[in-house]
Short mmCIF file of C-alpha atoms and ligand atoms in Angstrom, two decimals:
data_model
loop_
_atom_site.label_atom_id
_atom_site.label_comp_id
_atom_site.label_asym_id
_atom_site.label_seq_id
_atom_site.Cartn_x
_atom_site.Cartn_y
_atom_site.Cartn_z
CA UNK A 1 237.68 -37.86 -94.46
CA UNK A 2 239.24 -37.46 -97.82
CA UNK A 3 239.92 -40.58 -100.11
CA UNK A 4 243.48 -41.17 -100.06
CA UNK A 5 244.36 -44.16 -102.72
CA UNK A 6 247.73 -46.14 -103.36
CA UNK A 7 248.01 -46.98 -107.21
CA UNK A 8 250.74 -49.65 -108.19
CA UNK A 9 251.90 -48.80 -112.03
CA UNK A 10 250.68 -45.91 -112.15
CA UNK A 11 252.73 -44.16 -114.81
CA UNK A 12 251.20 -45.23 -117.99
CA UNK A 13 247.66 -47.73 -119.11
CA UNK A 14 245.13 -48.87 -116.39
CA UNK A 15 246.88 -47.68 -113.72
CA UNK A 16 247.42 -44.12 -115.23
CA UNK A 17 243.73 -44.15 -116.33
CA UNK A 18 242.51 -45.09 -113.13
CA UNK A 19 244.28 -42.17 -111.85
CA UNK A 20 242.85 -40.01 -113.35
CA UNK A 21 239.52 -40.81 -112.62
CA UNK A 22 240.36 -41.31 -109.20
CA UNK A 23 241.95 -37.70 -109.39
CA UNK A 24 238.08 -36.61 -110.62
CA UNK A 25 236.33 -38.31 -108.07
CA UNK A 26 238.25 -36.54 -105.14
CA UNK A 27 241.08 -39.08 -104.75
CA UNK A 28 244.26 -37.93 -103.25
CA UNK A 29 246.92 -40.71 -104.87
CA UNK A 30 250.25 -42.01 -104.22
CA UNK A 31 251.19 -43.28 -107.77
CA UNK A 32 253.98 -46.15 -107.65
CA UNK A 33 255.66 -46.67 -110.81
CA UNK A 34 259.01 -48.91 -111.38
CA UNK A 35 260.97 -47.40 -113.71
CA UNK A 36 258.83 -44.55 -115.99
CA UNK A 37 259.54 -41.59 -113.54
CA UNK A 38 258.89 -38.89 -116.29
CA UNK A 39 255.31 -40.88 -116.95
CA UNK A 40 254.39 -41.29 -113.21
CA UNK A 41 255.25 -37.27 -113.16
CA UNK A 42 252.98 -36.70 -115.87
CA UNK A 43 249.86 -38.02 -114.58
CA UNK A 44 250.52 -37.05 -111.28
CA UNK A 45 250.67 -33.46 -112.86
CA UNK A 46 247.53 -34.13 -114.76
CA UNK A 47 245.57 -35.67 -111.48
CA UNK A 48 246.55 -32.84 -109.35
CA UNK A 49 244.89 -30.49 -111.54
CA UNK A 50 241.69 -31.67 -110.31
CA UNK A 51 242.45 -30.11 -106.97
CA UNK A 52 243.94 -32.71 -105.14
CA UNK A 53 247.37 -34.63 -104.18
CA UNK A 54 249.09 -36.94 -106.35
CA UNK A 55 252.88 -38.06 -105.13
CA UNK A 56 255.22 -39.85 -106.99
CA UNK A 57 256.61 -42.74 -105.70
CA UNK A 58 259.63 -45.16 -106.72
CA UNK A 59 258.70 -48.57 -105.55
CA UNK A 60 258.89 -52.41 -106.84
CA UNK A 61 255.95 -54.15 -105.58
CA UNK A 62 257.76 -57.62 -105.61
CA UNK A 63 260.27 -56.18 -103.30
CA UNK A 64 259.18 -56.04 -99.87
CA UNK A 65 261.53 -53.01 -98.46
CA UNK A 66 259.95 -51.32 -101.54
CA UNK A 67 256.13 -51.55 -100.17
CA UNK A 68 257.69 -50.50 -97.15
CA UNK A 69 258.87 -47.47 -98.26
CA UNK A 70 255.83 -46.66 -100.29
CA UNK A 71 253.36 -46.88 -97.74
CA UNK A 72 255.72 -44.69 -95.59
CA UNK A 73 255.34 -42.58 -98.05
CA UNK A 74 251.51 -42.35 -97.89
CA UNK A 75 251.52 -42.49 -94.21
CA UNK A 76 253.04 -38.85 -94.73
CA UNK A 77 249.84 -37.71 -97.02
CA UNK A 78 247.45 -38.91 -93.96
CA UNK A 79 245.46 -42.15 -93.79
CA UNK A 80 245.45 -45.14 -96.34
CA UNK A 81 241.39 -45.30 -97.44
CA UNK A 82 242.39 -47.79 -100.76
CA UNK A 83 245.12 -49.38 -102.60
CA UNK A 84 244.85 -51.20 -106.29
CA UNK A 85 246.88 -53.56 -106.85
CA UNK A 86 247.51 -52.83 -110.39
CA UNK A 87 251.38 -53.36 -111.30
CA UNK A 88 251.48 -56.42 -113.83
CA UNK A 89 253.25 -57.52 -116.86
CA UNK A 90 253.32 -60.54 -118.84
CA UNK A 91 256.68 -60.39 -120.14
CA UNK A 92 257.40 -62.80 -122.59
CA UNK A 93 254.82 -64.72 -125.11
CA UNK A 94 255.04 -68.31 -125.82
CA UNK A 95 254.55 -71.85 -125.13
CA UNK A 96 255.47 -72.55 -121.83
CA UNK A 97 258.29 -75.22 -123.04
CA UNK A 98 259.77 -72.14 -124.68
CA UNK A 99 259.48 -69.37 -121.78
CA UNK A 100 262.75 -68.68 -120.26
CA UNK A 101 262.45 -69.44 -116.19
CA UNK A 102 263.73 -65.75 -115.59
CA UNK A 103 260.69 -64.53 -116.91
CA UNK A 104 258.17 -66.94 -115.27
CA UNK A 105 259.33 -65.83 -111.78
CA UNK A 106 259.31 -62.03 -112.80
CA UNK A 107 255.92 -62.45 -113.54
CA UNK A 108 254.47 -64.48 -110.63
CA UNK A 109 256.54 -62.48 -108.33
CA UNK A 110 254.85 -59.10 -109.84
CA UNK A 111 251.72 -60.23 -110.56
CA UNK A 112 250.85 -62.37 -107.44
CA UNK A 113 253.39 -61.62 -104.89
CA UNK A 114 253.29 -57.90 -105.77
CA UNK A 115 249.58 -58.06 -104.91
CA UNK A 116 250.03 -59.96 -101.48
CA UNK A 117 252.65 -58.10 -99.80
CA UNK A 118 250.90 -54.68 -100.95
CA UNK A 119 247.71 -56.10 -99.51
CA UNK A 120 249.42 -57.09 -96.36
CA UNK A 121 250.44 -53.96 -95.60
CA UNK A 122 247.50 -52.37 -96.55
CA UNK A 123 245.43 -54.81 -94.11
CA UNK A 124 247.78 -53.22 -91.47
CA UNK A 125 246.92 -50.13 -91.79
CA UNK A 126 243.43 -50.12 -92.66
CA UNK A 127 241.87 -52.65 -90.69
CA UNK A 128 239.73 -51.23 -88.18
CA UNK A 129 240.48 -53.88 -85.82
CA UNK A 130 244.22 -52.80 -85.96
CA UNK A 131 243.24 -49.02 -85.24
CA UNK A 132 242.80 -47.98 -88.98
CA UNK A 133 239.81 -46.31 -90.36
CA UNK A 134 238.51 -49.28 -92.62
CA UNK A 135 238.58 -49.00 -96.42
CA UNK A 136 239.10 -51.08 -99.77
CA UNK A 137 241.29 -52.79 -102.08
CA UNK A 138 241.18 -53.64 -105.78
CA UNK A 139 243.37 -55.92 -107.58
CA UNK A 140 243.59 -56.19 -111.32
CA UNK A 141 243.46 -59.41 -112.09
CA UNK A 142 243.08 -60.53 -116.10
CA UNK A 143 240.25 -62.60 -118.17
CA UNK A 144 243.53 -64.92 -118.65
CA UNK A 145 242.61 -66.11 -115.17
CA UNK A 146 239.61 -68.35 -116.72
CA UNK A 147 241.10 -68.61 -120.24
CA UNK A 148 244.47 -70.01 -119.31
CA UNK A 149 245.62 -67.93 -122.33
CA UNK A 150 247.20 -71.03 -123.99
CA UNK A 151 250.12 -70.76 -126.50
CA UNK A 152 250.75 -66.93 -124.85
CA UNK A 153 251.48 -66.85 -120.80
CA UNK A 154 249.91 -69.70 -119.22
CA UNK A 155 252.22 -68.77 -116.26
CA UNK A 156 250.46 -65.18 -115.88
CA UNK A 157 246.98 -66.96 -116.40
CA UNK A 158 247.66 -69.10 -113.52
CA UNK A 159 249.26 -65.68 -111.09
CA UNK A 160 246.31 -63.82 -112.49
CA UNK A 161 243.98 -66.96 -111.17
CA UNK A 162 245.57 -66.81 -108.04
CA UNK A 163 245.21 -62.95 -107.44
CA UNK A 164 241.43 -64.07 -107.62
CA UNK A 165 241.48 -66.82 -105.34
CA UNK A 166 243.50 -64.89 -103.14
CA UNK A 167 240.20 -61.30 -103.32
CA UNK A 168 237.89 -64.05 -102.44
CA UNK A 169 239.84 -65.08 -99.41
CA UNK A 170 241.22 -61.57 -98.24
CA UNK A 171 237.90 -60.33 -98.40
CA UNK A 172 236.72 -63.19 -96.05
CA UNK A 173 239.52 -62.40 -93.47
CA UNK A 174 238.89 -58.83 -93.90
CA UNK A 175 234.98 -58.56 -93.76
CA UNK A 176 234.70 -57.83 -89.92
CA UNK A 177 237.99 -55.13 -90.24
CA UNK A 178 235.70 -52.72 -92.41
CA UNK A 179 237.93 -53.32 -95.68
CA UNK A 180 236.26 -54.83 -98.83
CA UNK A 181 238.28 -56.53 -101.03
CA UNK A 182 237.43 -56.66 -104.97
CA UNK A 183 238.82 -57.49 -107.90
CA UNK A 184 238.68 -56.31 -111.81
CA UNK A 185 239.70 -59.22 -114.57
CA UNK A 186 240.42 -56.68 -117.90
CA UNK A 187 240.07 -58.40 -121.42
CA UNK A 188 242.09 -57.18 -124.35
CA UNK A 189 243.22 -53.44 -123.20
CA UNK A 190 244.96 -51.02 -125.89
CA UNK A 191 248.51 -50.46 -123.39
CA UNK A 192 251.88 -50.78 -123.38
CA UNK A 193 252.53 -54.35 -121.95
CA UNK A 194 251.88 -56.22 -124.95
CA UNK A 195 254.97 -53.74 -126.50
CA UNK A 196 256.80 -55.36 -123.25
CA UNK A 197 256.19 -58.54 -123.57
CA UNK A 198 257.87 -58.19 -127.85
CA UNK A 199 254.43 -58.21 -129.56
CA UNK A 200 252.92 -55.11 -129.96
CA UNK A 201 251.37 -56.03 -133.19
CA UNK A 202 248.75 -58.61 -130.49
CA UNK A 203 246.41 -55.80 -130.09
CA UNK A 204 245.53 -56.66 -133.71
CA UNK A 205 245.91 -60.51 -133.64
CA UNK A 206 243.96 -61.21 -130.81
CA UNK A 207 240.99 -59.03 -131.34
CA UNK A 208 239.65 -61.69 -133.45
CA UNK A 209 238.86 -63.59 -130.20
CA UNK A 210 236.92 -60.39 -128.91
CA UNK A 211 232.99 -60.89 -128.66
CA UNK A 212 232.52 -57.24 -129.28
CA UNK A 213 235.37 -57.38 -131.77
CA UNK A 214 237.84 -54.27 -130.84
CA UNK A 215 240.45 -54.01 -127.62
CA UNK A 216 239.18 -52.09 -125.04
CA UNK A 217 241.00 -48.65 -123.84
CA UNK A 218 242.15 -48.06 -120.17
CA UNK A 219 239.52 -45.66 -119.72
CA UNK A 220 237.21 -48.13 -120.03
CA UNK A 221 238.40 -50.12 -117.38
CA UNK A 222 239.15 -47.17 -115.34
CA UNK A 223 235.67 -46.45 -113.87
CA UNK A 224 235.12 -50.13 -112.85
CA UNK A 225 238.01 -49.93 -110.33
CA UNK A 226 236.88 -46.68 -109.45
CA UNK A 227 233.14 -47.83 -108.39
CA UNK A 228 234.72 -50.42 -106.64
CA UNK A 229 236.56 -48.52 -104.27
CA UNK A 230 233.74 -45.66 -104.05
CA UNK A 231 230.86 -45.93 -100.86
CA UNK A 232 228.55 -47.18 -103.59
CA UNK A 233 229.98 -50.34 -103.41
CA UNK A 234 229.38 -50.96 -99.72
CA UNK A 235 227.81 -54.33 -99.44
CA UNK A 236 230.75 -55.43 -103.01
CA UNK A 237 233.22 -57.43 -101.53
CA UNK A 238 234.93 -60.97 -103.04
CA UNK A 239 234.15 -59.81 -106.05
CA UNK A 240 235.60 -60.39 -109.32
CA UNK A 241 234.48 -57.96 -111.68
CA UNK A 242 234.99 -58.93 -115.45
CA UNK A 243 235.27 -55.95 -118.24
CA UNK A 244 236.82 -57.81 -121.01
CA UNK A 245 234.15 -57.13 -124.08
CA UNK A 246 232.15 -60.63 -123.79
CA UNK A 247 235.67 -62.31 -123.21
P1 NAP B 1 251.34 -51.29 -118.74
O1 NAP B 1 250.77 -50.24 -119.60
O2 NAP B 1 252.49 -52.08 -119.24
O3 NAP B 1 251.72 -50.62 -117.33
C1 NAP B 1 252.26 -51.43 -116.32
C2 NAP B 1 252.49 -50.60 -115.10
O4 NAP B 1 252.99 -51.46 -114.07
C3 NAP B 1 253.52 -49.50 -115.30
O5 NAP B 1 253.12 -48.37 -114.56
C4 NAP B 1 254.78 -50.10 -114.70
O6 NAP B 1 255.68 -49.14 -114.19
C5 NAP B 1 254.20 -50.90 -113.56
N1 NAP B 1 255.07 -51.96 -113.08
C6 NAP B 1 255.57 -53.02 -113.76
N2 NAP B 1 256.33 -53.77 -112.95
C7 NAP B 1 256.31 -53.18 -111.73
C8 NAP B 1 256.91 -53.46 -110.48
N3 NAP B 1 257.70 -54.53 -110.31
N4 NAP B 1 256.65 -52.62 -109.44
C9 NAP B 1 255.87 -51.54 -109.59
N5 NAP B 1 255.27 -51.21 -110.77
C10 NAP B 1 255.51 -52.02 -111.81
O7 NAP B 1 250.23 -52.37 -118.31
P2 NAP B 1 248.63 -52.36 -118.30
O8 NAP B 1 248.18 -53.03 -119.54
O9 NAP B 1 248.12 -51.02 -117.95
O10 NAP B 1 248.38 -53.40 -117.12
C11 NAP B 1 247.88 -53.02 -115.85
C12 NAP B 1 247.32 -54.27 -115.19
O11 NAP B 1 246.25 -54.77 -116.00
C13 NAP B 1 248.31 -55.41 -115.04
O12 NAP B 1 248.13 -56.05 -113.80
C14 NAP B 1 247.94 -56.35 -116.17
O13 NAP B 1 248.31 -57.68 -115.90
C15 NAP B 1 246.44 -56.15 -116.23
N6 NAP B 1 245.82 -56.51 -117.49
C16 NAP B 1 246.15 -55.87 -118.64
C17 NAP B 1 245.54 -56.25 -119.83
C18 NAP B 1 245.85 -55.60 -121.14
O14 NAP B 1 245.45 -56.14 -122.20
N7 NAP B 1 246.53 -54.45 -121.16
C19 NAP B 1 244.61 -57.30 -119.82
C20 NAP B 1 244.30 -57.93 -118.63
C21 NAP B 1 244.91 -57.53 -117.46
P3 NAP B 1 256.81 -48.44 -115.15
O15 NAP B 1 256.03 -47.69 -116.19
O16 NAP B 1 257.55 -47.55 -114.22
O17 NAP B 1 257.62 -49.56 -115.72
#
């Protein structure tokens, strides 16, 4: 059976990246994006020039008529093998005393809930115990989840920590239904949500704090979420896989 693998943000950094290799390793994709329908088209143009399928698809993860809709919209490709859970953002930087509420719950409900109600649905369909064929999920957590990245988002540290509790868990509950459940915690990445949060200059200000001393690039954490959902990972689940440069 062919690979067929949900992406969420998958019109631009990681989630574009991961695409793409996906796309190389025989992937079909359905690529969720929120807003960036010309990127989402691009690298769905790009992936299916590997020979296989990549859709398109409009969806916000925190919304739960939204995950509906997009895994309807897989359902249509054939059977759900994977999903990564890779839709984040961080917002806003600052001390928490100076974050505006708004932007705490748009990141928790992104971040974490995003992650649990695409999970939930994927356990629906892929659990073998509910009649699915079995496969795996990878959530992109953040090395924020140990740091507590003080003085930035300690909001997003603590969703990003509970993305990881919540792999170790889901993997438990999911270990007799044939789907593993992983997760990758990136470092310093070179993308676009540090621009969305009003800082792109932190790519240079916080490499400092970056044992290898540069930012890494999304195609470097590309082929970690890849291996994770490939059948060399077979006996990898509850796993929290950490590609952050010594961070
Ligand atoms: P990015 O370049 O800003 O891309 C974010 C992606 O998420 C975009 O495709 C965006 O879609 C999508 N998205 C945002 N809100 C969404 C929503 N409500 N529903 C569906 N999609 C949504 O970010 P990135 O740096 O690649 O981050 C990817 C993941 O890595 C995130 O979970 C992030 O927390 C994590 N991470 C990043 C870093 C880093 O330094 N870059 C470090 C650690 C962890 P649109 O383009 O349509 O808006």
């Amino acid at each position: 059976m062919r690979a067929l693998t949900i992406i969420t943000g998958g019109s631009r950094g990681i989630g574009a990246a991961t695409a793409l290799w996906l796309a190389r390793a025989g992937h079909d994709l359905v690529l969720c994006y929120r807003g960036n329908r010309d990127g989402a088209e691009e690298v769905a143009e790009q992936a299916t020039a590997h020979g296989g399928r990549c859709v398109p698809v409009q969806a916000d993860v925190s919304r739960e008529s939204d995950v509906e809709r997009l895994f309807d919209a897989a359902a249509e490709l054939g059977t759900v093998t994977g999903l990564v859970n890779n839709a984040g953002l961080t917002a806003h930087i600052a001390d928490l005393a100076d974050t505006p509420v708004e932007a705490i719950r748009r990141v928790i409900d992104v971040n974490y809930l995003g992650t649990v109600l695409c999970s939930r649905r994927a356990a629906q369909v892929m659990s073998t115990r509910r009649g699915g064929s079995g496969g795996a999920i990878v959530n992109v957590s953040s090395s924020g989840a140990t740091l507590g990245s003080p003085h930035e988002y300690v909001h997003y540290a603590g969703a990003k920590a509970a993305v990881d509790a919540f792999t170790v868990g889901l993997a438990k509950e999911l270990a007799q239904d044939g789907v593993r459940v992983n997760a990758v915690a990136p470092g310093l990445v070179r993308t676009d949500i540090h621009a969305g949060a009003g800082a792109p200059e932190r790519i240079d200000t916080a490499v400092s704090r970056v044992p290898v001393g540069r930012a890494g690039e999304p195609e470097e954490i590309a082929p970690a979420i890849g291996w994770l959902l490939s059948p060399e990972a077979t006996y990898t689940s509850g796993a929290v896989l950490r590609v952050a440069g010594g961070l």
